Structures are given as C-alpha cells and as structure tokens.
XYZ file of C-alpha atoms in Angstrom:
736
model
C 60.078 -31.545 191.344
C 61.083 -28.297 188.892
C 57.848 -27.785 186.453
C 58.078 -28.427 183.106
C 59.698 -25.874 180.578
C 56.632 -25.091 178.331
C 57.113 -23.183 174.876
C 53.542 -22.230 174.476
C 52.614 -19.185 171.806
C 56.563 -19.421 170.517
C 57.360 -19.803 166.714
C 60.044 -22.448 166.700
C 61.384 -22.647 163.223
C 63.780 -26.090 162.821
C 65.499 -26.515 159.473
C 66.762 -29.907 158.443
C 63.412 -31.582 160.540
C 62.399 -34.144 158.158
C 64.715 -36.992 160.235
C 67.028 -37.482 162.372
C 67.963 -34.797 165.062
C 65.595 -32.192 163.295
C 63.073 -34.238 163.387
C 63.665 -34.757 167.301
C 64.155 -31.476 167.927
C 60.119 -30.564 166.177
C 58.340 -33.176 168.248
C 59.990 -32.017 171.715
C 59.075 -28.437 170.611
C 55.394 -29.292 169.678
C 55.044 -31.534 172.854
C 55.619 -28.426 174.824
C 53.149 -26.224 173.522
C 55.909 -24.284 170.741
C 54.532 -23.619 167.051
C 56.601 -25.389 164.987
C 58.035 -24.756 161.367
C 59.136 -28.082 159.795
C 62.027 -27.450 157.004
C 63.156 -29.458 154.710
C 64.168 -29.823 151.128
C 63.783 -33.191 150.764
C 66.961 -34.223 149.444
C 69.318 -36.983 149.825
C 72.466 -36.498 152.252
C 74.456 -35.607 149.655
C 72.145 -32.973 148.891
C 70.761 -34.175 145.027
C 66.529 -34.444 145.048
C 64.297 -32.538 146.963
C 60.712 -33.477 147.556
C 57.752 -32.586 150.521
C 57.293 -35.995 151.782
C 59.676 -35.686 154.775
C 58.798 -32.339 156.261
C 54.856 -33.283 155.811
C 55.007 -36.451 157.629
C 56.983 -35.049 160.516
C 53.988 -31.966 160.160
C 51.434 -34.761 160.390
C 53.001 -36.335 163.499
C 52.708 -33.194 165.548
C 49.250 -32.285 164.387
C 47.856 -36.173 165.446
C 49.425 -35.507 168.850
C 47.535 -32.145 169.203
C 50.346 -29.884 168.304
C 50.666 -27.088 165.500
C 52.755 -27.121 163.099
C 53.467 -26.000 159.166
C 56.197 -27.295 156.777
C 58.427 -25.582 154.720
C 60.247 -27.419 151.144
C 62.683 -24.728 150.405
C 66.354 -24.747 150.554
C 68.039 -22.689 153.626
C 69.969 -20.803 150.754
C 66.367 -19.163 150.823
C 66.262 -18.199 154.275
C 63.847 -15.213 153.835
C 61.295 -17.531 152.401
C 61.359 -20.078 155.507
C 60.971 -17.437 157.841
C 58.009 -15.704 155.906
C 56.693 -19.232 156.581
C 56.670 -18.649 160.338
C 55.598 -15.457 160.420
C 52.536 -15.889 158.055
C 51.222 -19.212 159.964
C 51.913 -17.264 163.241
C 53.019 -14.363 162.872
C 56.124 -13.855 164.921
C 59.416 -16.192 165.231
C 61.142 -16.589 168.519
C 63.682 -19.568 167.725
C 65.910 -20.685 165.201
C 67.333 -24.259 164.862
C 70.054 -24.381 162.034
C 69.813 -28.081 161.939
C 69.889 -28.620 157.996
C 73.024 -29.833 156.325
C 74.542 -32.853 154.082
C 77.777 -34.755 153.329
C 80.446 -34.631 150.522
C 83.478 -36.385 151.918
C 86.161 -36.573 150.190
C 90.037 -37.093 150.901
C 91.629 -33.259 150.701
C 93.502 -33.996 146.947
C 89.977 -35.328 145.711
C 87.684 -32.592 146.805
C 86.285 -30.819 144.044
C 85.292 -26.970 144.068
C 81.642 -28.056 144.158
C 82.539 -30.500 146.506
C 83.435 -27.790 148.895
C 81.166 -24.651 147.847
C 78.048 -27.091 148.528
C 78.457 -27.678 151.827
C 79.596 -24.376 152.658
C 76.249 -22.932 150.703
C 73.959 -25.182 153.195
C 75.962 -25.689 156.206
C 77.755 -21.704 156.342
C 75.565 -19.340 154.435
C 72.621 -21.460 154.676
C 72.713 -20.881 158.951
C 73.701 -17.402 157.702
C 70.704 -16.167 155.674
C 68.332 -17.828 157.885
C 69.344 -16.506 160.393
C 69.667 -13.315 159.426
C 66.159 -13.269 157.718
C 64.576 -14.063 161.610
C 67.248 -11.328 163.331
C 65.332 -7.864 162.720
C 61.934 -9.643 164.294
C 64.053 -11.041 167.202
C 65.543 -7.472 167.537
C 62.015 -5.773 167.533
C 60.266 -8.064 169.810
C 63.602 -7.749 172.689
C 63.762 -11.680 172.297
C 65.596 -14.333 170.082
C 67.170 -17.993 170.616
C 69.192 -19.086 168.598
C 71.136 -22.648 167.630
C 74.076 -23.489 165.166
C 75.055 -26.849 164.646
C 79.252 -27.854 164.666
C 80.347 -31.095 164.749
C 83.301 -32.806 166.483
C 84.757 -32.589 163.142
C 85.132 -28.854 162.971
C 86.617 -29.119 166.554
C 89.178 -31.678 166.073
C 89.076 -32.816 161.866
C 87.909 -36.234 160.790
C 89.931 -37.340 157.375
C 87.746 -37.313 154.400
C 85.877 -34.190 155.358
C 88.235 -31.052 154.924
C 85.130 -28.995 153.147
C 82.701 -30.384 156.197
C 84.844 -29.750 159.605
C 86.051 -25.704 157.806
C 82.001 -25.138 157.736
C 81.657 -26.749 160.994
C 83.881 -24.694 163.019
C 83.043 -21.629 160.857
C 79.526 -21.634 162.481
C 81.102 -21.442 165.734
C 82.665 -18.241 165.185
C 79.255 -16.829 163.469
C 77.506 -17.758 166.344
C 80.329 -16.295 169.028
C 80.031 -12.705 167.282
C 76.050 -13.218 167.262
C 75.526 -14.006 171.036
C 77.816 -10.343 171.675
C 75.600 -8.303 169.034
C 72.417 -9.966 169.904
C 72.881 -9.957 173.669
C 71.777 -6.116 174.539
C 68.305 -7.610 172.694
C 67.939 -10.614 174.636
C 68.802 -12.112 171.664
C 71.169 -15.650 172.498
C 72.997 -17.864 170.376
C 74.819 -20.994 171.325
C 76.655 -23.515 169.367
C 76.471 -27.865 169.724
C 78.229 -30.198 168.477
C 76.312 -33.590 168.406
C 77.103 -37.171 168.203
C 73.621 -38.929 167.353
C 72.473 -41.740 164.494
C 71.364 -39.846 161.411
C 71.595 -40.490 157.650
C 74.915 -38.206 157.938
C 76.441 -40.063 160.382
C 75.620 -43.769 158.975
C 79.084 -43.566 156.951
C 81.307 -43.019 159.554
C 79.657 -45.368 162.071
C 78.887 -48.916 162.834
C 75.066 -49.490 161.816
C 74.530 -51.048 165.895
C 76.320 -47.596 167.214
C 73.868 -45.433 165.111
C 71.087 -47.100 166.191
C 72.387 -46.396 169.962
C 73.504 -42.681 169.679
C 69.153 -41.566 169.315
C 68.823 -38.233 168.269
C 66.123 -38.142 171.387
C 69.383 -37.561 173.928
C 70.495 -34.379 172.118
C 67.022 -32.745 172.025
C 66.678 -31.860 175.575
C 70.102 -29.217 175.037
C 68.624 -27.777 172.412
C 64.986 -27.057 174.308
C 66.974 -26.015 177.412
C 69.321 -23.309 175.294
C 65.954 -22.154 173.809
C 63.591 -21.792 176.503
C 63.315 -18.002 177.800
C 64.372 -18.883 181.262
C 68.113 -19.828 180.174
C 70.872 -17.644 180.381
C 73.608 -19.086 178.254
C 75.070 -17.212 175.438
C 77.642 -17.675 173.869
C 77.771 -21.160 175.114
C 79.788 -24.598 173.093
C 78.711 -27.523 173.775
C 79.531 -31.228 173.080
C 76.389 -33.999 173.367
C 75.509 -37.097 172.764
C 73.949 -40.326 174.433
C 72.576 -38.442 177.470
C 76.380 -36.426 177.868
C 76.630 -32.773 177.768
C 79.888 -31.186 178.150
C 80.968 -27.072 178.024
C 84.061 -26.383 175.514
C 86.233 -23.269 175.860
C 89.465 -22.119 174.887
C 92.573 -22.445 176.502
C 96.179 -20.624 176.017
C 99.516 -20.680 177.084
C 101.141 -18.100 179.351
C 103.736 -18.055 176.295
C 107.000 -16.113 175.884
C 108.264 -13.022 175.294
C 110.646 -13.748 172.009
C 111.917 -10.517 170.759
C 113.960 -7.685 172.293
C 113.485 -3.355 171.773
C 114.637 -2.521 168.216
C 116.341 -6.191 167.711
C 114.826 -8.822 165.254
C 112.705 -11.828 166.046
C 114.465 -14.584 164.890
C 113.310 -18.413 164.549
C 116.542 -19.349 166.909
C 114.520 -17.486 169.363
C 111.178 -19.045 169.100
C 113.099 -22.618 169.429
C 114.428 -21.505 172.402
C 111.209 -20.620 174.046
C 109.277 -23.847 172.513
C 109.176 -25.502 175.662
C 107.717 -22.743 177.554
C 105.560 -21.601 174.287
C 103.652 -24.875 174.641
C 102.873 -25.049 178.742
C 99.818 -25.451 179.591
C 100.843 -25.086 183.372
C 98.801 -22.229 184.622
C 97.617 -21.428 181.093
C 94.779 -18.659 181.039
C 91.638 -19.030 179.405
C 90.514 -15.758 177.327
C 87.080 -15.600 176.496
C 87.025 -12.119 174.515
C 88.487 -10.104 171.696
C 89.350 -7.833 174.376
C 91.386 -10.366 176.697
C 92.998 -11.858 173.767
C 94.232 -8.731 172.303
C 94.824 -6.964 175.701
C 97.664 -9.529 176.332
C 99.331 -8.889 172.815
C 99.243 -4.614 173.335
C 100.543 -5.475 176.908
C 103.706 -7.035 174.940
C 104.212 -4.163 173.130
C 104.340 -2.130 176.116
C 106.466 -4.294 177.830
C 109.016 -4.535 175.040
C 108.927 -0.715 174.712
C 109.080 0.368 178.145
C 111.766 -2.268 179.191
C 113.632 -2.812 176.745
C 111.631 -6.404 176.003
C 111.045 -9.148 178.038
C 110.525 -13.038 178.470
C 109.192 -15.312 180.414
C 111.736 -17.540 180.013
C 113.202 -17.530 183.656
C 116.761 -18.281 182.675
C 116.907 -15.447 180.215
C 118.390 -12.096 180.267
C 115.635 -10.236 179.747
C 113.793 -12.078 182.586
C 116.207 -10.680 184.880
C 115.779 -7.465 183.469
C 112.099 -8.025 184.056
C 112.320 -8.466 187.682
C 114.528 -5.793 188.420
C 111.535 -3.596 186.769
C 109.415 -5.065 189.048
C 111.522 -4.736 192.011
C 112.307 -0.780 191.367
C 108.488 -0.618 191.822
C 108.787 -1.457 195.462
C 108.521 1.202 197.736
C 107.044 3.508 195.421
C 105.015 6.230 197.199
C 101.795 7.515 195.319
C 100.823 10.825 195.808
C 99.453 12.037 198.922
C 95.485 12.521 199.056
C 93.497 14.218 201.535
C 89.264 12.552 201.193
C 86.597 14.310 202.972
C 83.496 12.404 204.160
C 80.432 13.810 205.443
C 77.696 11.978 207.357
C 75.843 11.669 203.835
C 78.536 9.669 202.649
C 78.636 7.603 205.451
C 74.789 6.718 205.441
C 75.417 6.275 201.802
C 78.153 3.394 202.087
C 75.525 1.970 204.978
C 72.756 1.417 203.012
C 75.286 0.292 199.881
C 76.429 -2.583 201.688
C 72.934 -3.644 202.932
C 72.288 -2.138 206.150
C 68.464 -1.018 206.200
C 65.622 0.341 208.472
C 64.313 -3.207 208.719
C 66.864 -4.581 211.204
C 66.246 -1.655 213.778
C 70.199 -2.213 215.357
C 71.205 -0.262 211.415
C 69.640 2.329 212.720
C 72.820 3.549 213.951
C 74.476 3.355 210.548
C 71.687 5.184 208.443
C 70.062 7.768 210.645
C 72.531 10.787 211.915
C 69.930 11.763 213.914
C 70.530 8.552 216.471
C 72.161 9.114 219.768
C 74.559 5.835 218.697
C 75.455 7.000 215.066
C 78.412 5.920 213.741
C 79.898 5.194 210.568
C 80.490 1.306 209.497
C 84.339 0.087 210.268
C 84.815 -0.930 206.226
C 83.892 2.458 205.312
C 87.582 2.786 205.847
C 88.110 0.794 202.199
C 86.324 3.744 200.356
C 88.925 6.324 201.859
C 91.807 4.026 201.029
C 90.590 2.408 197.734
C 90.755 6.387 195.964
C 94.943 5.582 195.376
C 93.743 2.723 193.357
C 90.270 4.283 191.977
C 92.294 7.581 190.697
C 94.431 5.495 188.190
C 97.615 5.765 190.497
C 98.302 1.990 189.330
C 99.188 3.282 186.120
C 102.094 5.617 187.494
C 104.277 2.994 189.182
C 107.394 2.773 187.600
C 108.922 0.056 186.238
C 104.971 -1.823 185.517
C 103.228 -1.652 182.695
C 99.582 -2.177 183.568
C 96.683 -2.670 181.289
C 93.818 -1.926 183.507
C 91.143 -4.154 182.068
C 93.424 -7.231 183.668
C 93.286 -5.840 186.714
C 91.686 -7.745 189.690
C 91.107 -7.057 193.404
C 92.468 -10.354 194.824
C 92.526 -9.814 198.608
C 91.722 -7.146 201.133
C 92.936 -6.009 204.663
C 91.817 -3.380 206.714
C 93.098 -2.330 210.344
C 91.245 0.031 212.530
C 93.089 1.932 215.326
C 89.920 3.748 216.673
C 86.477 4.288 215.562
C 86.154 6.341 212.059
C 84.834 9.640 212.793
C 81.715 9.879 211.728
C 82.575 12.942 209.559
C 85.699 14.221 208.954
C 88.442 14.496 206.269
C 91.520 12.331 206.472
C 95.029 12.615 204.739
C 96.159 9.262 203.189
C 99.673 7.834 202.030
C 99.840 4.764 199.502
C 102.974 2.912 199.152
C 104.098 0.152 196.857
C 104.944 -2.380 199.967
C 105.825 -5.689 197.270
C 105.479 -7.442 194.213
C 104.947 -11.038 193.671
C 104.996 -13.140 190.551
C 102.199 -15.838 190.981
C 103.216 -17.048 187.106
C 99.774 -16.345 185.889
C 100.342 -12.793 186.709
C 101.666 -10.080 189.303
C 100.593 -9.455 192.316
C 101.122 -5.981 193.875
C 100.679 -5.499 197.886
C 99.635 -1.794 197.955
C 99.497 -0.150 201.722
C 97.470 2.777 202.206
C 97.780 4.666 205.567
C 94.900 7.155 206.611
C 95.657 9.787 209.010
C 93.534 12.084 210.776
C 95.855 15.277 211.690
C 99.167 12.874 213.115
C 97.161 10.111 214.238
C 96.891 7.000 212.109
C 93.279 6.249 212.144
C 93.194 2.956 209.456
C 95.334 1.116 207.386
C 94.392 -0.603 203.708
C 96.211 -3.169 202.556
C 95.183 -4.261 198.818
C 96.235 -6.630 197.052
C 95.895 -6.542 193.035
C 96.262 -8.869 190.541
C 97.394 -8.411 187.026
C 96.196 -11.196 184.783
C 99.131 -12.625 182.376
C 102.065 -10.334 183.696
C 103.870 -12.727 185.775
C 106.454 -15.748 184.850
C 109.050 -13.024 185.069
C 111.039 -15.068 187.893
C 110.323 -12.668 190.876
C 109.339 -14.156 194.895
C 106.108 -15.906 195.268
C 105.507 -14.887 198.913
C 106.555 -12.157 201.419
C 106.309 -11.328 205.051
C 104.543 -7.942 203.855
C 101.696 -9.855 203.301
C 98.594 -10.250 205.574
C 98.311 -13.748 205.215
C 94.293 -15.119 205.005
C 93.309 -17.981 207.271
C 91.286 -20.959 205.854
C 87.880 -21.082 207.908
C 87.980 -24.067 211.010
C 87.067 -27.629 209.525
C 83.859 -27.768 211.703
C 80.280 -26.478 211.111
C 79.577 -22.752 211.692
C 78.930 -20.981 214.838
C 76.592 -18.800 213.419
C 74.837 -18.255 209.787
C 73.381 -14.755 208.416
C 71.706 -14.018 205.529
C 70.774 -10.990 203.192
C 69.463 -10.205 200.047
C 70.818 -8.470 197.540
C 68.574 -5.626 195.853
C 68.635 -5.723 191.929
C 69.546 -2.119 192.509
C 72.555 -3.271 195.036
C 75.529 -2.581 192.472
C 73.766 1.028 191.360
C 73.598 2.491 194.875
C 76.660 0.820 195.872
C 78.977 2.592 193.109
C 77.905 5.894 194.553
C 80.319 5.182 197.380
C 83.252 5.997 194.213
C 83.376 2.600 192.256
C 82.405 4.020 189.311
C 83.524 0.733 187.234
C 80.980 0.556 184.595
C 81.242 -3.796 184.894
C 78.706 -3.156 187.909
C 75.778 -1.529 185.818
C 76.137 -1.885 182.364
C 75.118 -5.158 181.067
C 77.450 -4.442 177.262
C 80.241 -3.690 179.219
C 79.821 -6.504 181.440
C 79.236 -8.652 178.259
C 82.610 -7.710 176.811
C 84.059 -8.944 180.099
C 82.663 -12.174 180.118
C 79.614 -11.561 182.409
C 76.063 -12.178 181.623
C 75.314 -9.361 183.399
C 76.629 -6.808 185.500
C 78.198 -8.070 188.612
C 78.367 -6.622 191.875
C 81.303 -5.059 193.595
C 83.401 -7.579 195.626
C 83.876 -4.796 197.958
C 80.338 -4.547 198.378
C 79.940 -7.988 199.408
C 82.670 -7.757 201.855
C 80.525 -4.950 203.514
C 78.010 -7.045 203.972
C 79.750 -10.109 205.382
C 81.519 -7.349 207.922
C 78.073 -5.957 208.842
C 77.384 -9.999 210.212
C 79.766 -10.978 211.923
C 79.578 -7.090 213.698
C 75.775 -8.160 214.564
C 76.355 -11.306 215.479
C 79.548 -11.135 217.634
C 79.834 -7.632 218.972
C 75.915 -6.155 218.596
C 77.102 -3.756 216.411
C 79.789 -1.735 218.703
C 81.642 0.144 216.247
C 84.677 0.385 219.206
C 85.132 -3.268 219.313
C 86.145 -3.649 215.428
C 89.646 -4.213 215.038
C 91.100 -5.344 211.723
C 89.344 -7.858 208.414
C 90.931 -9.801 205.653
C 89.155 -11.387 202.825
C 90.253 -13.488 200.121
C 87.431 -12.500 196.809
C 86.416 -15.660 195.354
C 83.756 -15.898 192.571
C 81.201 -13.043 192.066
C 77.581 -12.004 193.310
C 74.885 -10.929 191.125
C 72.520 -8.368 192.335
C 69.532 -9.767 193.553
C 71.430 -13.018 194.766
C 71.309 -13.845 198.576
C 74.682 -13.829 200.574
C 74.789 -16.119 203.273
C 78.062 -15.770 205.896
C 79.446 -18.848 207.427
C 80.812 -17.563 211.136
C 83.359 -19.591 213.547
C 84.674 -17.803 216.880
C 88.081 -18.612 218.372
C 88.801 -16.408 220.961
C 88.390 -12.676 219.807
C 88.837 -13.395 216.206
C 85.679 -14.346 213.875
C 86.429 -16.807 211.180
C 83.736 -16.687 208.261
C 83.173 -17.282 204.504
C 80.410 -16.068 202.005
C 78.393 -18.351 199.884
C 75.939 -17.151 197.319
C 72.752 -19.046 199.164
C 70.964 -19.477 195.572
C 74.134 -21.180 194.038
C 76.486 -22.248 196.985
C 79.536 -21.223 195.646
C 81.767 -19.547 197.749
C 82.500 -15.723 196.868
C 84.679 -15.213 199.710
C 87.371 -17.251 201.407
C 89.520 -17.774 203.897
C 88.494 -14.365 206.035
C 88.044 -13.246 209.576
C 87.840 -10.313 211.763
C 89.311 -9.150 214.526
C 87.431 -7.830 217.594
C 88.595 -5.962 220.836
C 87.484 -7.730 223.624
C 84.603 -6.386 225.590
C 86.430 -5.968 228.784
C 89.340 -3.324 226.582
C 86.105 -1.552 225.624
C 84.750 -1.032 229.143
C 88.197 0.045 230.846
C 87.926 2.996 228.174
C 84.765 4.111 229.844
C 85.350 5.649 233.084
C 88.219 7.913 231.984
C 86.086 8.935 228.845
C 84.337 12.562 229.441
C 87.226 13.938 231.937
C 89.428 15.976 228.895
C 85.230 17.402 228.051
C 84.526 20.854 228.737
C 80.726 20.191 229.317
C 81.896 17.824 232.366
C 82.366 21.125 234.524
C 79.232 22.387 233.249
C 77.103 18.922 234.333
C 79.224 18.967 237.384
C 77.636 22.609 238.543
C 74.190 22.068 237.164
C 74.206 18.903 239.659
C 75.251 21.804 242.575
C 72.903 23.936 242.193
C 69.861 21.458 242.068
C 70.509 20.930 245.309
C 69.416 24.311 246.114
C 66.770 24.822 243.709
C 65.750 21.305 242.611
C 62.317 20.831 243.836
C 61.382 23.880 242.279
C 62.853 23.027 238.752
C 61.240 20.021 238.726
C 57.473 21.311 239.632
C 58.255 23.611 236.215
C 59.718 21.481 234.061
C 58.891 17.486 235.034
C 60.787 15.787 232.168
C 64.063 13.971 231.798
C 66.623 14.842 229.696
C 69.621 12.902 227.641
C 72.410 14.440 226.314
C 75.054 12.919 224.204
C 78.418 14.949 223.602
C 80.579 14.227 221.152
C 84.150 14.327 220.272
C 85.826 14.143 216.827
C 82.275 12.902 215.466
C 81.969 10.033 218.128
C 79.811 9.983 221.321
C 82.622 10.799 224.125
C 79.795 10.657 226.909
C 76.365 10.620 228.312
C 75.049 12.961 230.537
C 71.459 12.701 232.168
C 69.402 15.951 233.495
C 66.168 14.289 235.740
C 63.456 17.231 236.094
C 61.104 15.084 236.832
C 62.004 12.640 239.777
C 61.975 13.948 243.706
C 64.166 17.123 243.841
C 65.902 16.358 240.353
C 69.328 15.083 239.662
C 72.032 15.342 237.144
C 74.538 12.121 236.458
C 76.779 10.949 234.062
C 75.656 7.977 231.596
C 71.727 7.072 230.000
C 68.671 7.775 231.596
C 68.074 5.236 234.038
C 64.611 4.507 232.276
C 62.914 6.495 229.505
C 63.941 9.957 228.746
C 62.054 12.609 226.844
C 63.868 14.075 225.167
C 67.468 13.591 223.845
C 69.960 15.793 222.656
C 73.222 15.006 220.557
C 75.657 17.733 219.976
C 79.315 18.345 220.247
C 81.359 19.151 223.670
C 82.525 22.566 221.250
C 78.441 23.059 220.317
C 77.634 22.475 224.254
C 79.753 25.196 225.432
C 79.069 27.906 222.806
C 75.164 27.252 223.496
C 76.073 27.320 227.313
C 78.007 30.794 226.682
C 75.072 32.359 224.627
C 77.400 32.531 221.337
C 74.864 29.475 219.698
C 71.317 30.255 219.202
C 69.884 26.302 220.077
C 67.111 26.741 217.229
C 69.824 27.973 215.082
C 71.981 24.641 215.985
C 69.112 22.172 215.867
C 67.871 23.575 211.950
C 71.879 23.368 210.913
C 72.386 19.913 211.765
C 74.981 20.733 214.669
C 72.520 20.070 217.607
C 70.182 17.047 217.400
C 67.242 16.051 219.008
C 64.803 13.383 219.844
C 61.583 12.854 221.735
C 59.567 15.462 222.918
C 61.421 18.217 221.254
C 59.605 21.389 222.658
C 60.208 20.415 226.034
C 63.867 21.315 225.374
C 62.901 25.173 225.544
C 61.763 24.512 229.177
C 65.299 23.394 230.002
C 66.960 27.169 227.714
C 65.146 29.117 229.945
C 65.879 27.160 233.021
C 69.690 27.616 232.179
C 69.333 30.855 231.500
C 67.315 31.679 234.156
C 68.724 29.805 237.296
C 72.390 28.167 235.950
C 73.335 31.926 234.519
C 76.350 29.937 233.457
C-alpha cells in the first residue's frame, strides 16, 4: 500500500473553515501533520453578522486530536491580516485554500447592486486578496499550493445565481493565470467545483441529499492537489459523492467565412453555421497561444490565398485544395551536412548507448575495432531540411511552426552509414493530405555520398488545425505504419532515460526549447520539458538492433514508427518486440505509466545469409590486399627468424569509406609465422585500425605511423609498443 500523504511542517490556510467544506479541509490537513490557520468571519450564509465561535470550535477539535491550529476571524477582504496570522504563528505559508463564500440568490431582474457587489467582494476579490498576500512568501520559498473554489453554477449557469455564477467562473480565469505565472516558482494553482452538503447548498438541494453529500467526500481531492508530490497545475475538477472528474475546453474546427478584400456578411455566417458548430474532430486548446495561433493563421490564409473556408462545398475550399496541391513536388534547396566521429558518438550517447553495455562500445568509442555509426543517425542528416525552416518556404502553405507535430517517421538505409563523411541531401514534398483536424505533409529526403544513394527519410509532419480544405486523406506515396501482432511479445528490453537525456540529445541538432526550457514547455501545455520523439525512436531502434541483429549495423534496412505520446526525461522506455521473418514489429511504452509512446512500428533486417554472402569478396578491391599477400610470401623464407624477434600477433582492421572493409592477421608468435585474412584465431596482442589509403601511405614511407596515431588516422589497442617491432620488421625485411 502507498505511504500516506503527509503535510508535516506545512502551514495551511483555509478560509471559511468554521463549517462545511472548510471545516472538513482543516481537520483533514491537521490530521496529516499540517499547521492550520482556521479562518472564518462567523456570519450567516448571506454574509450578515460576525463572531469567533465557528473558527474557535474547529481549532478546539484539531487541538483535542493532538494537532496544531490557530483561529482567525477576519473577512477575506483583509487578506494581509489572515496571512499574517499564519506567519506569526508558524513562520511560513505553504498552502492556501480559498473556500470562503456566501449567497445572495435573486433572479436577474431582482438583483440589487449590493447583491452583486458583496458576492464578488467575497468570492472573487476575497480570493485575490488572500492569495496576493501569500504570493511573495511562496515565491521566495520556491513552493506553494493554491486552491480556488468554483461551482457548477459558474460552469453551466443556474437560475437565480447570476451574481454567484459570474464570480465563480471568474475564479477559474484567475486560477489559470496564476498557474502560468507561478509555475517557475513551483507554485501550483488548481480549481475545484465541489458538490457537497453545506449551509450554502441547503437552499438548492433537498435535505436528504445535503446530508448524503458529505464534505468528507471532497477533502481528499483538495489534499492531493495541495501535496508537494502532486504535479497537477492549472487543472479544473468537478467533485462530489466520492467521484472526481477533470474538465477541459473544446473547440470546433470552425469555418472561415470571409475572403480577402471582401466584406464579411451574416449570410456567410448562416451558410456555415452547421460547420461552425460541428464538434467532430474538435480541437482542445490549452493555452492562449494555441487559441490565438489559430486566429492568426486565418489572417495568413486569407492574405496569402485570397480567403479559404473549411466548408468543403465552397469555392474557397477549392482554392485551398488547389494551393495545397501546388506544394506537391516542391523541392527544397539541397544541403550538404558533414559529420565526424564526434557527432556519431554524441548521437549514440543521446539515444542511450552506454559503456554499461559492452556491446555499445562500438558506437561510442572511435578506437573500437568495429566502430560503427548507429543506423538511425540517418534521421539527423535528413531532418535539417525541416529544422532549418524549410517548411515555411513551401509555396501554397501557410504554416504556424507552433502548430507543427512530428506524426510518423520512416528511414531506409541502402548501405551502412560511414563513420564520418559529407553527404548531399535533397528534400521534396511528396504529398499533402487533409486529415480534417489538420494537414499531413509527406517530406521525402534523399541523402547521397557522391552519386550513391545512402539513405532515404520520409517525415510525416502534422499541421494542427489546417485541415478541412477538401483534399485527399490517403496517399500511395506514404510509408504505411503496421499494427503489431495480437500475441505476447517475443522480447522486451528496457532503458531508463537520464534526467539530462533531452539536454544531451538536442546537441545532435534539434534545438527546440520545448525539450529543455520549463517555461516554454509550460506554454506548450506540458508540466515540464519532454523528450524528443526521435530520441525515443533511437532508443527503440537500438533495442531491436541489439536483440535481433547482435548490433550488426549492416543488417539494418529500414524502420517505420508512429509517434503516439511524449516521454519525460527520467522515465523508463520499454520496447516490446515481435519477430516475423526479417521484420521486427515493435511498440514502445513508458514503463511507469503503461502509456504507448511509439505504436505501429517495425524494423526490417537483412537476412544473415545476405550479409555473409558479401564477405568473401570484401577486400578484393583493396590495395592493402596485395601487400598482405606479399608479406605472407616472404614469411616462408624468414618466418622463424622474425618470430624469434617479434613474438606477437597483430590484427589489422582495414577501413574503406569509414567502415571496416576487411581484417587481416599477421601471426609472428606461433611456428614460423603466418598471414591470413580474417580476425586472429585466438587473441591478438595488438590491433591496428586504419584506412586502406593510409595503410599504403605507411607502407610507401609517406606517412609516419606515430604521427598518424597522434592525429587519429591510425588507431591501435592492446600492447601498442609491439607495433614498433612490426614497423622495423617491415623496413628491414619487406622493403615494400
């Protein structure tokens, strides 16, 4: 069972705590160790009168149970005095529960100015005054929890409560803004709309219902929202009778009903009314930026396209469809990304490769005999077409970059990526799809080494809120995601991401502040920065490569994924895999929550027979092959003499284009010596890695091996000093 939520040492202020909900909150906080200020003016439900009895009685209840509490009898309009009571008694203020209220129910025609004003002074202005008095103290201590109390009357309206419902919904707006402003100081503000029996609900509910709806059924939600471990901020909840539900805003896609340089008419509104009110594919804006971004996008559409409409039967819809169609086939300016081993290692670390796993060494140590570039590094090369703002230059598209989401990703490799190099990339808009709630742009990126195609990416980019123009919904050019098999997975691998995972991954080129800046993440609707989707993509691909290809990058052919939900740094990613022939289906979950974050995904692997079939011919075109053959011939005459002088086994890894092309072994330890193609039969004393070209330069005497070693062109491991004997041997005996 989970450990109990405690509030030891936390100073909690509850307004209107002399009875009903406030009393239930105060008792519950005190029972769990909080230091409680019980505020109550002591008047009746309409705000008439005052007294100390109500607050004193609750304080007495708390103290009899061993708790700590003090009373305050001020009106919430005197917020400074109430907060001062907490500071004088406990030296701090951690939690404010704005609960105090009263009623002046009148039909709208009968509401007086006094009826209106007193409701707003107590509910809205009172909550403002108390919270403002506590605000600076919470900011200084980098901690605070605030509750605003709204009402179903404020959400839905209620006859005879125009004054009350206006104030109660006003509290929601106040709370939402405080949640944004306080987030960077660890001050969280949430709103509840409780249904409970109290003096205030006796006027609108039958007596038996009032008695059944106990305040005790509301208090647990308030305590959870006010606990230091709760990360909820800016939430709005209805609660009562043991039930809790969260509310959110929803907005139709709507319709644009005017054209450029044309008046907007009520007739156009009438004609589009059904579309304006259609909640199919509705959006759910969570921030001002999301709300106004859509409006600003309308201005750009009208200005650039002469007016469009989401009404598919209109002339303007046809114009929009024509504009989007005009984007198909558009080529972005070519670009030539270059990279070194540093970038490939940085990427590998960014997607979770670690020295904790010895098999990962080949991806993070350039001196490894089989150092390789992770296949998914190919997306880093291709993504620059999007990261450099290329989307904004596509004709016919008006793009709000704040509305761009990465929906799906496909990557295909035609040969392993070189460990370092410079490629030429060409990007083209393959297709544009209308998904109703948004537009999908299929961006194809081809990456070449010289004239040879190395890899191909297809980025599926989703533009939120730009759909409904009457375009096609599917494309034969799209690389289709495939559902995973309906059976238990064949293998499951997990990796716990670091809290610094996003900060590390962004060094590979995705500088979006959403992944590192808490304020920016908050504006985007997230509690904290999220991990890059392509980072999770890299983790998953590593798992498949490790489980089913023994980290052999030459077997990796293609990968397709659909991004479903974000991952937060520090969470554990769990890749579930199903093998069906040479296709490995997979999905990725967050282990802590069970949420699927990558779905309908697969990796295609080359059969091992395809790889081994290529091996015998490898090295045949290398100049170094002739040299090793000649050394082998000469050892037949001088082998025993050389073995006595050297007594070592040397393994050579000859590279071509950044990848290991062949391996040779010179055995000068056993019998009369031997030279053969392939790794050492046993253990090598020294392993030397260099390119075919540099090997020939060393043999010809044009490249000093020591200078090559210190410049990084020649790499060695094992007993490096033995290589000096080999160097002398080549000079004295081979004379090559």
